PDB file of C-alpha atoms in Angstrom:
ATOM      1  CA  MET J   1       0.032  -0.155   0.012  1.00  0.00           C
ATOM      2  CA  THR J   2       1.549   3.088  -0.589  1.00  0.00           C
ATOM      3  CA  THR J   3       1.543   6.142   1.454  1.00  0.00           C
ATOM      4  CA  ILE J   4      -0.783   8.806   1.686  1.00  0.00           C
ATOM      5  CA  HIS J   5       0.261  12.637   2.467  1.00  0.00           C
ATOM      6  CA  ARG J   6      -2.389  14.994   3.164  1.00  0.00           C
ATOM      7  CA  GLY J   7      -1.456  18.827   2.808  1.00  0.00           C
ATOM      8  CA  GLU J   8      -3.974  21.331   2.763  1.00  0.00           C
ATOM      9  CA  THR J   9      -5.740  21.418  -0.100  1.00  0.00           C
ATOM     10  CA  LYS J  10      -4.164  18.494  -1.756  1.00  0.00           C
ATOM     11  CA  PHE J  11      -3.268  14.398  -0.967  1.00  0.00           C
ATOM     12  CA  PHE J  12       0.041  13.836  -2.007  1.00  0.00           C
ATOM     13  CA  VAL J  13       3.157  10.687  -2.247  1.00  0.00           C
ATOM     14  CA  GLY J  14       6.483  11.305  -1.634  1.00  0.00           C
ATOM     15  CA  GLU J  15       8.057  12.655   0.935  1.00  0.00           C
ATOM     16  CA  ASP J  16       8.405  16.600  -0.807  1.00  0.00           C
ATOM     17  CA  ILE J  17       4.746  18.361  -0.563  1.00  0.00           C
ATOM     18  CA  ARG J  18       6.320  20.780  -3.551  1.00  0.00           C
ATOM     19  CA  ASP J  19       7.177  17.777  -5.790  1.00  0.00           C
ATOM     20  CA  PRO J  20       5.190  14.762  -5.021  1.00  0.00           C
ATOM     21  CA  GLN J  21       5.377  11.652  -7.035  1.00  0.00           C
ATOM     22  CA  ALA J  22       1.817  11.760  -7.463  1.00  0.00           C
ATOM     23  CA  GLU J  23      -1.054  14.210  -6.413  1.00  0.00           C
ATOM     24  CA  ILE J  24      -4.600  14.920  -6.104  1.00  0.00           C
ATOM     25  CA  THR J  25      -5.553  19.331  -6.135  1.00  0.00           C
ATOM     26  CA  PHE J  26      -8.865  20.140  -4.797  1.00  0.00           C
ATOM     27  CA  VAL J  27     -10.066  23.837  -3.851  1.00  0.00           C
ATOM     28  CA  GLN J  28     -12.679  24.764  -2.045  1.00  0.00           C
ATOM     29  CA  SER J  29     -15.865  26.399  -3.275  1.00  0.00           C
ATOM     30  CA  GLY J  30     -18.073  27.685  -1.219  1.00  0.00           C
ATOM     31  CA  SER J  31     -18.901  26.276   2.452  1.00  0.00           C
ATOM     32  CA  ASN J  32     -19.268  23.265   1.515  1.00  0.00           C
ATOM     33  CA  ARG J  33     -18.061  22.043  -2.145  1.00  0.00           C
ATOM     34  CA  LEU J  34     -14.451  21.111  -3.139  1.00  0.00           C
ATOM     35  CA  VAL J  35     -13.423  21.016  -6.661  1.00  0.00           C
ATOM     36  CA  ILE J  36     -11.287  18.598  -7.790  1.00  0.00           C
ATOM     37  CA  ASP J  37      -8.935  20.418 -10.451  1.00  0.00           C
ATOM     38  CA  HIS J  38      -6.090  17.906 -11.149  1.00  0.00           C
ATOM     39  CA  THR J  39      -4.663  14.785 -10.311  1.00  0.00           C
ATOM     40  CA  TYR J  40      -1.364  13.553 -11.475  1.00  0.00           C
ATOM     41  CA  VAL J  41       0.492  10.405 -11.495  1.00  0.00           C
ATOM     42  CA  ALA J  42       4.349   9.480 -12.835  1.00  0.00           C
ATOM     43  CA  LYS J  43       5.165   7.487 -15.325  1.00  0.00           C
ATOM     44  CA  GLU J  44       6.822   5.349 -12.656  1.00  0.00           C
ATOM     45  CA  LEU J  45       4.348   5.060 -10.970  1.00  0.00           C
ATOM     46  CA  ARG J  46       1.150   4.489 -12.913  1.00  0.00           C
ATOM     47  CA  SER J  47      -0.856   1.017 -13.528  1.00  0.00           C
ATOM     48  CA  GLN J  48      -0.807   0.881  -9.897  1.00  0.00           C
ATOM     49  CA  GLY J  49      -3.949   1.702  -8.754  1.00  0.00           C
ATOM     50  CA  ILE J  50      -2.310   4.875  -7.334  1.00  0.00           C
ATOM     51  CA  ALA J  51      -4.624   7.766  -8.595  1.00  0.00           C
ATOM     52  CA  GLN J  52      -7.767   5.948  -7.627  1.00  0.00           C
ATOM     53  CA  GLN J  53      -6.097   5.442  -4.178  1.00  0.00           C
ATOM     54  CA  LEU J  54      -6.513   9.721  -4.294  1.00  0.00           C
ATOM     55  CA  LEU J  55      -9.553   9.643  -5.475  1.00  0.00           C
ATOM     56  CA  GLU J  56     -10.592   7.449  -2.568  1.00  0.00           C
ATOM     57  CA  GLN J  57      -8.773  10.209   0.097  1.00  0.00           C
ATOM     58  CA  VAL J  58     -10.928  13.234  -1.340  1.00  0.00           C
ATOM     59  CA  VAL J  59     -14.422  11.269  -1.009  1.00  0.00           C
ATOM     60  CA  GLN J  60     -13.305  10.140   2.687  1.00  0.00           C
ATOM     61  CA  TYR J  61     -12.436  13.321   3.211  1.00  0.00           C
ATOM     62  CA  ALA J  62     -15.679  15.277   1.982  1.00  0.00           C
ATOM     63  CA  ARG J  63     -17.701  12.607   3.441  1.00  0.00           C
ATOM     64  CA  GLU J  64     -16.171  13.219   7.025  1.00  0.00           C
ATOM     65  CA  ASN J  65     -16.454  17.026   6.301  1.00  0.00           C
ATOM     66  CA  ASP J  66     -19.744  17.178   4.657  1.00  0.00           C
ATOM     67  CA  LYS J  67     -18.747  18.621   1.590  1.00  0.00           C
ATOM     68  CA  TYR J  68     -19.487  17.605  -2.175  1.00  0.00           C
ATOM     69  CA  ILE J  69     -17.268  16.869  -4.989  1.00  0.00           C
ATOM     70  CA  ILE J  70     -16.710  18.800  -7.810  1.00  0.00           C
ATOM     71  CA  PRO J  71     -14.844  17.258 -10.390  1.00  0.00           C
ATOM     72  CA  LEU J  72     -13.149  19.347 -13.306  1.00  0.00           C
ATOM     73  CA  CYS J  73      -9.971  16.897 -13.421  1.00  0.00           C
ATOM     74  CA  PRO J  74     -10.876  14.835 -16.267  1.00  0.00           C
ATOM     75  CA  PHE J  75      -9.941  11.369 -14.314  1.00  0.00           C
ATOM     76  CA  ALA J  76     -11.840  12.048 -11.542  1.00  0.00           C
ATOM     77  CA  LYS J  77     -15.282  13.316 -13.537  1.00  0.00           C
ATOM     78  CA  LYS J  78     -15.059   9.920 -15.017  1.00  0.00           C
ATOM     79  CA  GLN J  79     -14.363   7.880 -11.991  1.00  0.00           C
ATOM     80  CA  MET J  80     -17.402   9.759  -9.953  1.00  0.00           C
ATOM     81  CA  GLN J  81     -19.372   9.500 -12.569  1.00  0.00           C
ATOM     82  CA  LYS J  82     -19.557   5.654 -13.400  1.00  0.00           C
ATOM     83  CA  ASN J  83     -18.837   4.596  -9.331  1.00  0.00           C
ATOM     84  CA  GLU J  84     -22.170   4.498  -7.534  1.00  0.00           C
ATOM     85  CA  ALA J  85     -20.435   4.322  -4.419  1.00  0.00           C
ATOM     86  CA  TYR J  86     -19.073   8.080  -4.676  1.00  0.00           C
ATOM     87  CA  HIS J  87     -22.437   9.775  -5.741  1.00  0.00           C
ATOM     88  CA  ASP J  88     -23.239  10.849  -1.737  1.00  0.00           C
ATOM     89  CA  VAL J  89     -20.626  12.997  -1.973  1.00  0.00           C
ATOM     90  CA  LEU J  90     -20.686  13.800  -6.106  1.00  0.00           C
ATOM     91  CA  GLN J  91     -22.674  17.664  -6.373  1.00  0.00           C
ATOM     92  CA  ASN J  92     -25.696  16.946  -8.971  1.00  0.00           C
ATOM     93  CA  GLN J  93     -25.083  18.502 -12.052  1.00  0.00           C
ATOM     94  CA  PHE J  94     -22.289  16.216 -12.413  1.00  0.00           C
ATOM     95  CA  ILE J  95     -24.382  12.532 -11.972  1.00  0.00           C
TER      96      ILE J  95
END
C-alpha cells in the first residue's frame, strides 16, 4: 500500500509536497464544496491504482466534512460518474 500524505489542498505521494510523485489537488468552493482540479501520477507509478487511491482520500475527506465534490479533473469526473459508491458526495449536476 502506498503512503498517502495530506496537504492543505491536496493528497499526495512522496516526501516533498512541492514535488510529489503523485497528487490530487482540490480547492474549496463555498462552504460545502470541493473542486477537484488536477490529478497527476509519475510515469514510474502508473498502472498501480494510485490515482484511484488518491481519489478515495478526497471522497473520504468530503464525507467526513459534509462536503460535495465537483470533479473538474477528467480522471476524477470519469471515476466519480461511473462509480455509484461516490454519488453520495458527487455534486448533482455531475451525475
